[in-house]
mmCIF file of C-alpha atoms in Angstrom:
data_model
loop_
_atom_site.group_PDB
_atom_site.id
_atom_site.type_symbol
_atom_site.label_atom_id
_atom_site.label_comp_id
_atom_site.label_asym_id
_atom_site.label_seq_id
_atom_site.Cartn_x
_atom_site.Cartn_y
_atom_site.Cartn_z
ATOM 1 C CA MET A 1 -0.117 0.228 -0.052
ATOM 2 C CA VAL A 2 0.944 3.618 -0.823
ATOM 3 C CA SER A 3 2.380 5.461 2.147
ATOM 4 C CA VAL A 4 -0.066 8.916 2.291
ATOM 5 C CA ASP A 5 2.878 10.658 2.888
ATOM 6 C CA TRP A 6 4.019 10.138 -0.466
ATOM 7 C CA LEU A 7 1.239 11.821 -2.177
ATOM 8 C CA PRO A 8 2.187 14.726 -4.160
ATOM 9 C CA HIS A 9 0.900 18.697 -3.543
ATOM 10 C CA GLY A 10 -1.339 19.731 -5.440
ATOM 11 C CA PRO A 11 -5.521 19.114 -5.610
ATOM 12 C CA LEU A 12 -5.520 15.676 -4.637
ATOM 13 C CA SER A 13 -3.023 16.614 -1.419
ATOM 14 C CA ALA A 14 -5.696 19.758 -0.588
ATOM 15 C CA ARG A 15 -9.075 18.101 -0.463
ATOM 16 C CA CYS A 16 -7.976 14.054 0.337
ATOM 17 C CA THR A 17 -4.550 14.843 3.001
ATOM 18 C CA HIS A 18 -6.261 17.224 5.121
ATOM 19 C CA SER A 19 -9.061 14.779 5.707
ATOM 20 C CA SER A 20 -6.485 12.131 6.417
ATOM 21 C CA HIS A 21 -7.773 12.136 9.737
ATOM 22 C CA LEU A 22 -10.724 11.040 8.865
ATOM 23 C CA SER A 23 -10.555 6.971 8.260
ATOM 24 C CA ARG A 24 -13.949 6.415 6.560
ATOM 25 C CA LEU A 25 -13.532 9.257 4.185
ATOM 26 C CA ARG A 26 -10.229 9.241 3.863
ATOM 27 C CA LEU A 27 -10.518 5.580 2.337
ATOM 28 C CA ASP A 28 -13.066 6.391 -0.087
ATOM 29 C CA CYS A 29 -11.135 9.563 -0.922
ATOM 30 C CA PHE A 30 -8.072 7.571 -1.896
ATOM 31 C CA ARG A 31 -10.097 5.092 -3.635
ATOM 32 C CA TYR A 32 -11.400 7.570 -6.023
ATOM 33 C CA HIS A 33 -8.180 8.609 -6.505
ATOM 34 C CA GLY A 34 -6.396 5.034 -7.282
ATOM 35 C CA VAL A 35 -4.318 5.344 -3.812
ATOM 36 C CA GLU A 36 -5.179 2.634 -1.039
ATOM 37 C CA SER A 37 -5.003 4.394 2.177
ATOM 38 C CA GLN A 38 -3.192 2.471 4.827
ATOM 39 C CA ILE A 39 -6.001 3.295 7.568
ATOM 40 C CA MET A 40 -8.314 1.450 7.522
ATOM 41 C CA PRO A 41 -12.080 2.106 8.552
ATOM 42 C CA ARG A 42 -12.850 1.574 12.236
ATOM 43 C CA GLN A 43 -15.001 -1.815 12.409
ATOM 44 C CA ARG A 44 -18.722 -2.129 14.343
ATOM 45 C CA THR A 45 -18.104 -5.448 15.740
ATOM 46 C CA PRO A 46 -20.626 -7.834 18.304
ATOM 47 C CA ARG A 47 -17.599 -7.627 20.715
ATOM 48 C CA ALA A 48 -17.654 -3.289 20.151
ATOM 49 C CA ILE A 49 -21.002 -2.981 20.146
ATOM 50 C CA ALA A 50 -21.359 -4.745 23.365
ATOM 51 C CA ALA A 51 -19.094 -3.242 25.057
ATOM 52 C CA THR A 52 -20.508 0.499 24.042
ATOM 53 C CA GLY A 53 -23.917 -1.138 24.996
ATOM 54 C CA LEU A 54 -23.160 -0.983 28.525
ATOM 55 C CA ILE A 55 -22.230 2.543 28.328
ATOM 56 C CA ALA A 56 -25.743 3.271 26.306
ATOM 57 C CA LEU A 57 -27.298 1.155 28.787
ATOM 58 C CA SER A 58 -25.724 3.289 32.211
ATOM 59 C CA CYS A 59 -26.934 6.432 30.363
ATOM 60 C CA LEU A 60 -30.253 5.700 28.785
ATOM 61 C CA THR A 61 -31.519 4.042 32.109
ATOM 62 C CA ALA A 62 -30.268 7.710 33.644
ATOM 63 C CA CYS A 63 -31.729 10.098 31.325
ATOM 64 C CA SER A 64 -35.245 8.666 31.754
ATOM 65 C CA SER A 65 -38.067 10.125 29.291
ATOM 66 C CA ARG A 66 -40.567 12.505 30.682
ATOM 67 C CA ASP A 67 -43.198 10.401 31.531
ATOM 68 C CA GLY A 68 -41.180 8.467 33.615
ATOM 69 C CA SER A 69 -40.904 5.570 31.445
ATOM 70 C CA SER A 70 -36.820 4.016 30.971
ATOM 71 C CA ALA A 71 -35.072 5.587 28.145
ATOM 72 C CA ALA A 72 -33.916 2.155 27.603
ATOM 73 C CA SER A 73 -37.260 0.768 25.998
ATOM 74 C CA ALA A 74 -37.475 -1.898 23.578
ATOM 75 C CA ASP A 75 -37.572 0.081 20.900
ATOM 76 C CA ALA A 76 -34.206 0.859 21.191
ATOM 77 C CA THR A 77 -33.194 -3.073 21.858
ATOM 78 C CA ASN A 78 -35.134 -3.836 19.330
ATOM 79 C CA GLN A 79 -33.237 -1.804 16.348
ATOM 80 C CA GLY A 80 -30.872 -3.579 16.969
ATOM 81 C CA LEU A 81 -28.608 -1.662 19.458
ATOM 82 C CA PHE A 82 -27.387 -4.523 22.277
ATOM 83 C CA THR A 83 -28.023 -7.218 19.360
ATOM 84 C CA GLY A 84 -24.529 -6.986 17.922
ATOM 85 C CA ARG A 85 -23.567 -6.656 14.370
ATOM 86 C CA ALA A 86 -20.644 -5.929 11.597
ATOM 87 C CA ILE A 87 -20.833 -4.423 8.928
ATOM 88 C CA ALA A 88 -21.270 -6.029 5.493
ATOM 89 C CA ALA A 89 -18.180 -7.084 3.910
ATOM 90 C CA ASP A 90 -19.183 -6.158 0.545
ATOM 91 C CA ILE A 91 -20.442 -2.654 1.637
ATOM 92 C CA GLN A 92 -17.904 0.321 0.915
ATOM 93 C CA PRO A 93 -17.122 2.848 3.537
ATOM 94 C CA LEU A 94 -19.867 4.850 4.783
ATOM 95 C CA ASP A 95 -19.426 7.509 7.067
ATOM 96 C CA VAL A 96 -23.021 7.492 9.617
ATOM 97 C CA GLN A 97 -23.518 11.174 10.469
ATOM 98 C CA ALA A 98 -25.996 11.626 13.904
ATOM 99 C CA HIS A 99 -27.443 14.547 12.909
ATOM 100 C CA ARG A 100 -28.486 16.691 16.278
ATOM 101 C CA GLY A 101 -26.829 13.669 17.939
ATOM 102 C CA GLY A 102 -29.798 11.575 16.587
ATOM 103 C CA ARG A 103 -33.141 13.550 17.150
ATOM 104 C CA GLY A 104 -34.903 11.199 16.050
ATOM 105 C CA GLU A 105 -34.029 8.902 18.756
ATOM 106 C CA HIS A 106 -33.024 11.134 21.264
ATOM 107 C CA GLY A 107 -34.065 15.273 22.384
ATOM 108 C CA GLU A 108 -32.224 17.073 19.557
ATOM 109 C CA ASP A 109 -28.208 18.108 20.865
ATOM 110 C CA SER A 110 -29.199 16.813 24.242
ATOM 111 C CA GLN A 111 -26.712 15.202 26.177
ATOM 112 C CA CYS A 112 -28.340 11.871 26.013
ATOM 113 C CA ALA A 113 -28.577 12.090 22.332
ATOM 114 C CA PHE A 114 -24.705 12.204 21.798
ATOM 115 C CA THR A 115 -24.045 9.404 24.652
ATOM 116 C CA HIS A 116 -26.517 7.462 22.774
ATOM 117 C CA ALA A 117 -25.054 7.853 19.457
ATOM 118 C CA LEU A 118 -21.711 7.309 20.799
ATOM 119 C CA ALA A 119 -22.937 3.990 22.036
ATOM 120 C CA LEU A 120 -24.045 3.097 18.422
ATOM 121 C CA GLY A 121 -21.223 3.686 16.831
ATOM 122 C CA VAL A 122 -21.578 6.379 14.594
ATOM 123 C CA ASP A 123 -18.863 7.377 12.648
ATOM 124 C CA THR A 124 -19.259 11.175 13.168
ATOM 125 C CA LEU A 125 -21.564 13.632 15.544
ATOM 126 C CA GLY A 126 -23.699 16.510 13.847
ATOM 127 C CA VAL A 127 -23.230 19.670 16.025
ATOM 128 C CA ASP A 128 -24.796 23.120 15.734
ATOM 129 C CA VAL A 129 -23.274 26.101 17.533
ATOM 130 C CA THR A 130 -23.894 29.435 18.018
ATOM 131 C CA LEU A 131 -22.596 32.223 20.460
ATOM 132 C CA SER A 132 -24.303 32.828 23.520
ATOM 133 C CA ARG A 133 -23.904 36.818 24.885
ATOM 134 C CA ASP A 134 -20.898 36.254 26.230
ATOM 135 C CA GLY A 135 -19.011 34.334 23.674
ATOM 136 C CA VAL A 136 -20.041 30.605 24.925
ATOM 137 C CA PRO A 137 -20.356 28.247 21.652
ATOM 138 C CA MET A 138 -23.160 26.714 22.342
ATOM 139 C CA VAL A 139 -24.852 23.708 21.042
ATOM 140 C CA TRP A 140 -28.072 24.372 19.711
ATOM 141 C CA HIS A 141 -29.713 24.731 16.246
ATOM 142 C CA ASP A 142 -32.236 28.013 16.706
ATOM 143 C CA LEU A 143 -30.800 31.382 16.465
ATOM 144 C CA THR A 144 -33.663 32.101 18.827
ATOM 145 C CA ILE A 145 -35.271 29.566 21.917
ATOM 146 C CA LYS A 146 -38.634 28.459 20.683
ATOM 147 C CA ASN A 147 -41.523 27.696 23.216
ATOM 148 C CA ASN A 148 -42.074 24.214 21.522
ATOM 149 C CA LYS A 149 -38.663 22.788 22.093
ATOM 150 C CA CYS A 150 -37.628 24.937 25.888
ATOM 151 C CA VAL A 151 -39.297 26.065 29.321
ATOM 152 C CA ASP A 152 -38.161 28.536 31.591
ATOM 153 C CA THR A 153 -37.200 27.539 34.785
ATOM 154 C CA GLY A 154 -36.573 30.764 36.035
ATOM 155 C CA PRO A 155 -34.239 33.778 36.392
ATOM 156 C CA THR A 156 -30.614 33.552 36.989
ATOM 157 C CA VAL A 157 -30.794 36.260 39.586
ATOM 158 C CA ALA A 158 -34.198 37.995 41.001
ATOM 159 C CA GLY A 159 -35.212 40.892 38.792
ATOM 160 C CA ASP A 160 -33.751 39.654 35.766
ATOM 161 C CA PRO A 161 -35.033 42.307 32.965
ATOM 162 C CA GLN A 162 -34.215 39.546 30.677
ATOM 163 C CA PHE A 163 -36.529 37.140 32.056
ATOM 164 C CA PRO A 164 -38.449 35.027 30.528
ATOM 165 C CA TYR A 165 -35.638 33.809 28.113
ATOM 166 C CA VAL A 166 -37.945 32.259 26.344
ATOM 167 C CA GLY A 167 -38.577 33.950 22.507
ATOM 168 C CA LYS A 168 -35.054 35.500 22.760
ATOM 169 C CA PRO A 169 -32.261 35.039 20.251
ATOM 170 C CA VAL A 170 -29.342 32.721 21.939
ATOM 171 C CA HIS A 171 -27.184 35.698 21.432
ATOM 172 C CA ASP A 172 -29.284 37.741 24.039
ATOM 173 C CA LEU A 173 -28.461 35.423 26.059
ATOM 174 C CA THR A 174 -25.390 34.762 28.806
ATOM 175 C CA TYR A 175 -24.285 31.321 29.259
ATOM 176 C CA ALA A 176 -25.684 31.383 32.639
ATOM 177 C CA GLN A 177 -29.507 31.919 31.292
ATOM 178 C CA LEU A 178 -29.366 29.605 28.977
ATOM 179 C CA ARG A 179 -28.653 27.231 31.346
ATOM 180 C CA THR A 180 -31.632 27.883 32.857
ATOM 181 C CA LEU A 181 -33.901 26.442 30.255
ATOM 182 C CA ASP A 182 -35.684 23.285 30.345
ATOM 183 C CA CYS A 183 -35.395 21.682 26.739
ATOM 184 C CA SER A 184 -36.738 18.568 26.569
ATOM 185 C CA LEU A 185 -40.035 19.072 25.244
ATOM 186 C CA PRO A 186 -41.407 16.646 22.627
ATOM 187 C CA GLN A 187 -41.352 17.114 19.031
ATOM 188 C CA GLU A 188 -44.000 16.380 17.151
ATOM 189 C CA ASN A 189 -42.198 15.139 13.847
ATOM 190 C CA PHE A 190 -40.237 13.281 16.039
ATOM 191 C CA PRO A 191 -43.068 11.073 18.019
ATOM 192 C CA HIS A 192 -40.942 8.633 19.139
ATOM 193 C CA ALA A 193 -37.919 9.924 20.597
ATOM 194 C CA HIS A 194 -36.753 9.717 23.806
ATOM 195 C CA HIS A 195 -36.721 13.093 25.973
ATOM 196 C CA GLU A 196 -35.246 13.174 29.153
ATOM 197 C CA HIS A 197 -36.099 15.493 31.941
ATOM 198 C CA SER A 198 -34.599 18.494 32.347
ATOM 199 C CA SER A 199 -31.688 18.397 29.292
ATOM 200 C CA PHE A 200 -30.215 21.745 28.840
ATOM 201 C CA ILE A 201 -28.590 23.583 26.380
ATOM 202 C CA LEU A 202 -25.103 22.316 26.160
ATOM 203 C CA GLN A 203 -21.538 24.149 25.037
ATOM 204 C CA LEU A 204 -19.122 22.465 23.277
ATOM 205 C CA ASP A 205 -16.406 21.794 25.573
ATOM 206 C CA GLU A 206 -19.070 19.349 27.037
ATOM 207 C CA VAL A 207 -19.842 17.272 23.456
ATOM 208 C CA PHE A 208 -15.954 17.212 23.298
ATOM 209 C CA GLU A 209 -15.671 15.827 26.844
ATOM 210 C CA LEU A 210 -18.457 12.959 26.338
ATOM 211 C CA ALA A 211 -16.612 11.803 23.389
ATOM 212 C CA LYS A 212 -13.031 11.151 24.963
ATOM 213 C CA LEU A 213 -13.592 7.700 25.448
ATOM 214 C CA HIS A 214 -14.342 7.284 21.480
ATOM 215 C CA PRO A 215 -11.051 8.594 20.152
ATOM 216 C CA GLU A 216 -11.876 7.376 17.080
ATOM 217 C CA VAL A 217 -15.475 9.317 16.580
ATOM 218 C CA ARG A 218 -15.241 12.707 14.910
ATOM 219 C CA PHE A 219 -17.792 15.686 14.517
ATOM 220 C CA ASN A 220 -19.122 17.566 12.038
ATOM 221 C CA ILE A 221 -19.810 21.105 13.339
ATOM 222 C CA GLU A 222 -22.095 23.716 11.672
ATOM 223 C CA ILE A 223 -21.821 27.419 11.809
ATOM 224 C CA ARG A 224 -24.845 28.603 12.808
ATOM 225 C CA THR A 225 -24.857 31.958 11.357
ATOM 226 C CA ASP A 226 -27.594 33.601 8.857
ATOM 227 C CA PRO A 227 -26.774 36.701 6.897
ATOM 228 C CA THR A 228 -30.523 37.183 5.803
ATOM 229 C CA ARG A 229 -30.965 37.538 10.082
ATOM 230 C CA PRO A 230 -27.212 38.936 11.218
ATOM 231 C CA ASP A 231 -28.686 40.760 14.028
ATOM 232 C CA GLU A 232 -29.883 37.472 15.714
ATOM 233 C CA SER A 233 -26.303 36.131 16.095
ATOM 234 C CA ALA A 234 -22.718 36.954 17.178
ATOM 235 C CA SER A 235 -20.942 37.290 13.430
ATOM 236 C CA THR A 236 -19.648 34.802 11.315
ATOM 237 C CA GLU A 237 -16.061 35.263 11.959
ATOM 238 C CA ASN A 238 -16.590 35.450 15.453
ATOM 239 C CA THR A 239 -18.407 32.549 15.487
ATOM 240 C CA VAL A 240 -15.518 30.459 13.076
ATOM 241 C CA ASN A 241 -12.965 32.084 15.581
ATOM 242 C CA THR A 242 -14.436 30.900 18.494
ATOM 243 C CA VAL A 243 -15.070 27.182 17.162
ATOM 244 C CA VAL A 244 -11.431 27.188 15.841
ATOM 245 C CA GLN A 245 -10.556 27.981 19.049
ATOM 246 C CA THR A 246 -12.631 25.352 20.695
ATOM 247 C CA VAL A 247 -11.419 22.653 18.676
ATOM 248 C CA HIS A 248 -7.519 23.654 19.246
ATOM 249 C CA GLU A 249 -8.058 23.462 22.846
ATOM 250 C CA HIS A 250 -9.512 20.080 22.557
ATOM 251 C CA ASP A 251 -6.400 19.324 19.896
ATOM 252 C CA LEU A 252 -9.169 18.062 17.646
ATOM 253 C CA ARG A 253 -7.984 19.670 14.756
ATOM 254 C CA SER A 254 -7.967 15.718 13.028
ATOM 255 C CA ARG A 255 -11.358 14.737 14.042
ATOM 256 C CA VAL A 256 -13.457 18.353 12.678
ATOM 257 C CA SER A 257 -14.857 19.126 9.658
ATOM 258 C CA ILE A 258 -16.889 22.561 9.747
ATOM 259 C CA THR A 259 -20.001 22.963 7.428
ATOM 260 C CA SER A 260 -22.212 26.275 7.041
ATOM 261 C CA LEU A 261 -25.341 27.259 4.705
ATOM 262 C CA ASP A 262 -23.290 30.590 5.148
ATOM 263 C CA TRP A 263 -20.717 30.064 2.494
ATOM 264 C CA GLN A 264 -18.859 33.307 3.652
ATOM 265 C CA ALA A 265 -17.476 30.864 7.106
ATOM 266 C CA LEU A 266 -15.567 28.791 5.262
ATOM 267 C CA PRO A 267 -12.999 30.222 3.595
ATOM 268 C CA MET A 268 -12.512 31.928 6.977
ATOM 269 C CA VAL A 269 -12.178 28.524 8.694
ATOM 270 C CA LYS A 270 -9.393 27.626 6.367
ATOM 271 C CA LYS A 271 -7.708 31.015 6.988
ATOM 272 C CA ALA A 272 -7.922 30.091 10.573
ATOM 273 C CA ASP A 273 -6.661 26.718 10.080
ATOM 274 C CA SER A 274 -5.895 25.457 6.832
ATOM 275 C CA SER A 275 -6.232 21.700 8.171
ATOM 276 C CA ILE A 276 -9.255 21.940 9.025
ATOM 277 C CA LEU A 277 -12.348 20.191 6.653
ATOM 278 C CA THR A 278 -14.812 22.089 5.119
ATOM 279 C CA ILE A 279 -18.172 21.593 3.892
ATOM 280 C CA ALA A 280 -20.209 23.632 1.716
ATOM 281 C CA SER A 281 -24.114 22.695 2.892
ATOM 282 C CA TYR A 282 -27.278 23.890 0.355
ATOM 283 C CA THR A 283 -30.562 23.785 -0.027
ATOM 284 C CA ASP A 284 -32.783 24.570 -3.175
ATOM 285 C CA GLY A 285 -33.302 28.020 -1.357
ATOM 286 C CA THR A 286 -29.944 28.806 -0.237
ATOM 287 C CA PHE A 287 -28.405 28.627 -3.956
ATOM 288 C CA THR A 288 -30.296 30.982 -5.974
ATOM 289 C CA PRO A 289 -29.091 33.727 -8.507
ATOM 290 C CA GLY A 290 -28.350 36.343 -5.511
ATOM 291 C CA SER A 291 -28.370 34.601 -2.604
ATOM 292 C CA PRO A 292 -26.599 36.235 0.487
ATOM 293 C CA TRP A 293 -25.643 32.207 1.641
ATOM 294 C CA LEU A 294 -23.260 32.164 -0.768
ATOM 295 C CA GLY A 295 -21.148 34.580 0.549
ATOM 296 C CA ASN A 296 -18.243 35.966 -2.635
ATOM 297 C CA ILE A 297 -19.502 32.872 -5.285
ATOM 298 C CA SER A 298 -20.957 34.365 -8.182
ATOM 299 C CA TYR A 299 -24.189 32.105 -8.957
ATOM 300 C CA THR A 300 -23.984 33.492 -12.614
ATOM 301 C CA ALA A 301 -20.276 32.468 -13.014
ATOM 302 C CA ALA A 302 -20.872 28.552 -11.248
ATOM 303 C CA ALA A 303 -23.403 28.256 -14.415
ATOM 304 C CA ASP A 304 -25.966 27.051 -11.778
ATOM 305 C CA ASP A 305 -23.688 24.526 -10.334
ATOM 306 C CA PRO A 306 -24.257 23.877 -6.720
ATOM 307 C CA LEU A 307 -20.887 21.971 -7.812
ATOM 308 C CA GLU A 308 -19.274 24.442 -10.168
ATOM 309 C CA ALA A 309 -19.686 26.652 -7.112
ATOM 310 C CA ALA A 310 -18.010 24.684 -4.183
ATOM 311 C CA ASP A 311 -15.116 23.850 -6.493
ATOM 312 C CA ALA A 312 -14.443 27.837 -6.999
ATOM 313 C CA LEU A 313 -15.212 28.186 -2.944
ATOM 314 C CA GLY A 314 -12.315 25.742 -2.183
ATOM 315 C CA VAL A 315 -14.118 23.563 0.100
ATOM 316 C CA ASP A 316 -13.439 19.583 0.454
ATOM 317 C CA GLY A 317 -17.171 18.246 0.648
ATOM 318 C CA ILE A 318 -20.546 19.216 0.014
ATOM 319 C CA SER A 319 -23.471 18.640 1.282
ATOM 320 C CA PRO A 320 -26.760 19.323 -0.547
ATOM 321 C CA ARG A 321 -30.008 19.172 1.393
ATOM 322 C CA TYR A 322 -31.980 15.987 0.074
ATOM 323 C CA SER A 323 -35.087 17.008 -1.993
ATOM 324 C CA GLN A 324 -38.187 16.333 -0.347
ATOM 325 C CA SER A 325 -40.248 16.862 -3.410
ATOM 326 C CA ALA A 326 -41.848 12.740 -2.934
ATOM 327 C CA SER A 327 -41.985 10.945 0.085
ATOM 328 C CA THR A 328 -42.080 7.393 0.427
ATOM 329 C CA VAL A 329 -43.736 7.618 4.016
ATOM 330 C CA ASP A 330 -46.868 9.006 2.258
ATOM 331 C CA GLY A 331 -46.984 5.848 -0.185
ATOM 332 C CA LYS A 332 -45.254 8.466 -3.198
ATOM 333 C CA THR A 333 -42.731 7.979 -5.496
ATOM 334 C CA THR A 334 -39.090 8.418 -3.780
ATOM 335 C CA HIS A 335 -37.058 11.435 -5.566
ATOM 336 C CA VAL A 336 -33.288 11.509 -5.103
ATOM 337 C CA ASP A 337 -31.301 14.536 -6.744
ATOM 338 C CA VAL A 338 -28.109 13.242 -5.476
ATOM 339 C CA THR A 339 -27.566 10.751 -8.264
ATOM 340 C CA PRO A 340 -24.392 8.768 -9.514
ATOM 341 C CA ASP A 341 -23.422 11.049 -12.317
ATOM 342 C CA TYR A 342 -23.512 14.320 -9.305
ATOM 343 C CA VAL A 343 -21.685 12.017 -6.889
ATOM 344 C CA LYS A 344 -19.030 11.078 -10.097
ATOM 345 C CA ARG A 345 -18.539 14.828 -11.373
ATOM 346 C CA ALA A 346 -18.126 15.898 -7.210
ATOM 347 C CA HIS A 347 -15.477 13.092 -6.987
ATOM 348 C CA GLU A 348 -13.571 14.602 -9.997
ATOM 349 C CA LYS A 349 -13.283 17.978 -8.285
ATOM 350 C CA TYR A 350 -12.098 15.783 -5.070
ATOM 351 C CA LEU A 351 -15.409 17.028 -3.247
ATOM 352 C CA LEU A 352 -16.817 14.880 -1.292
ATOM 353 C CA VAL A 353 -20.665 14.410 -0.669
ATOM 354 C CA ILE A 354 -22.694 14.227 2.657
ATOM 355 C CA PRO A 355 -26.561 14.448 1.945
ATOM 356 C CA TRP A 356 -28.791 15.691 4.591
ATOM 357 C CA THR A 357 -30.961 14.576 5.989
ATOM 358 C CA ILE A 358 -32.010 11.329 5.258
ATOM 359 C CA ASN A 359 -34.357 9.606 7.449
ATOM 360 C CA ASP A 360 -35.873 6.972 4.676
ATOM 361 C CA PRO A 361 -34.056 3.118 4.287
ATOM 362 C CA ALA A 362 -35.013 3.346 0.905
ATOM 363 C CA VAL A 363 -33.678 6.421 0.387
ATOM 364 C CA MET A 364 -30.700 5.779 2.382
ATOM 365 C CA GLN A 365 -30.033 2.344 -0.003
ATOM 366 C CA GLN A 366 -30.554 4.602 -2.981
ATOM 367 C CA LEU A 367 -27.501 7.439 -1.880
ATOM 368 C CA ILE A 368 -25.066 4.223 -0.576
ATOM 369 C CA PHE A 369 -25.482 3.020 -4.293
ATOM 370 C CA ALA A 370 -24.679 6.246 -5.964
ATOM 371 C CA GLY A 371 -21.894 6.141 -3.744
ATOM 372 C CA VAL A 372 -21.748 9.156 -1.524
ATOM 373 C CA ASP A 373 -19.315 9.113 1.122
ATOM 374 C CA GLY A 374 -21.319 9.915 4.546
ATOM 375 C CA ILE A 375 -24.901 10.605 5.183
ATOM 376 C CA ILE A 376 -26.390 12.881 7.666
ATOM 377 C CA THR A 377 -29.461 11.511 9.518
ATOM 378 C CA ASP A 378 -31.984 11.730 12.229
ATOM 379 C CA TYR A 379 -32.121 8.386 12.555
ATOM 380 C CA PRO A 380 -28.696 6.614 13.199
ATOM 381 C CA THR A 381 -29.656 3.309 13.881
ATOM 382 C CA ARG A 382 -31.920 2.859 10.632
ATOM 383 C CA LEU A 383 -28.512 3.849 8.750
ATOM 384 C CA MET A 384 -26.915 1.261 10.461
ATOM 385 C CA ASP A 385 -29.574 -1.236 10.038
ATOM 386 C CA VAL A 386 -29.137 -0.681 6.428
ATOM 387 C CA LEU A 387 -25.400 -0.793 6.403
ATOM 388 C CA ALA A 388 -25.486 -4.263 8.214
ATOM 389 C CA GLY A 389 -28.012 -5.725 6.257
ATOM 390 C CA ASP A 390 -30.715 -5.805 8.469
ATOM 391 C CA THR A 391 -32.946 -4.397 5.370
ATOM 392 C CA ALA A 392 -33.477 -5.011 1.497
ATOM 393 C CA PRO A 393 -29.949 -6.057 -0.052
ATOM 394 C CA ILE A 394 -28.068 -2.749 -1.403
ATOM 395 C CA PRO A 395 -26.610 -3.355 -4.613
ATOM 396 C CA ASP A 396 -22.827 -3.000 -5.010
ATOM 397 C CA ARG A 397 -21.332 0.824 -4.518
ATOM 398 C CA VAL A 398 -20.610 3.049 -7.711
ATOM 399 C CA VAL A 399 -17.259 3.954 -7.363
ATOM 400 C CA SER A 400 -16.399 7.164 -9.238
ATOM 401 C CA PRO A 401 -12.957 6.621 -11.496
ATOM 402 C CA SER A 402 -9.807 7.550 -10.283
ATOM 403 C CA PRO A 403 -9.087 11.609 -11.874
ATOM 404 C CA LEU A 404 -5.785 10.839 -11.661
ATOM 405 C CA GLY A 405 -5.276 7.272 -13.208
#
């Protein structure tokens, strides 16, 4: 096998060697370019699953649901958490990313969601970050505290003029004020998720600490800024610099990718630390002519092609939102806009492809067949079941031919 140090400088060096710490992504990346990686993907063996299952059991037992029932339910067991399984040998490595910790299975961005995902053996924890008023990187998706997710428990000090805190932007509240919130309300879109009592908003340090016993796990950190509502969050530059500083403090630059819908954030990441992977996320609503989400990238110059735009941006990967114009849930025909040709063209530009948010096993199978590098899902157990062959068989993956070979 060829040593990674042998690789010449250039596009491959920039797009692959920067991801050399990502064992799964690295293996796929170098396979596409005719180079076999020396670092093989981590295996989810029955012994490994059993070991992490003990961790999950203690967490899930401690984190009881709001109705008092144990979170370590038959539902989790039936989905294979404690049964042990290995990935089918003919399935090429795929990065399993737990979106917001896996919000379809536990409350989003919660301590038990991340602990549960770690116990399952996911490859990557998906983490949203926005800054508090005093500059603490908070792990929360929404820029404003919503009343359908959180409730006030009391002010930090008597007579606090900002109380109640629900309904206010995260950036207008201090870390201490945000920690008083109970964000364990059940969500209508995820009726089977477990919501533990008094779930508080974590800071990024705490998520990194949770994963200390899992040195193989990576973090996909989404910078949560909105160029259409700049007053509702810290500046993009401050958010990026704070996140990168926190990554450095934990010595995790080799296990982190940073993604954002706000494309101006991604060159800032490279400026702060060129070794950190950057992923350009987009939707049909953000990749449009004149969109403020594209930073300095010209939609017209990119010829209405997100892959051309991502290539011009100089990122390491692209994360398209799965088109939900149809759904198998309601018996409609499934539609996936990430085709084998899309993946092939992305790989020719040395871009990793990691679509979101994929919750339907049939769609997961189609995307795996298309050759994507990773899948972001609210239901990591479902995706791992698909990879384990617990659902319908998956055809051989399409592997893009090497542009170097």
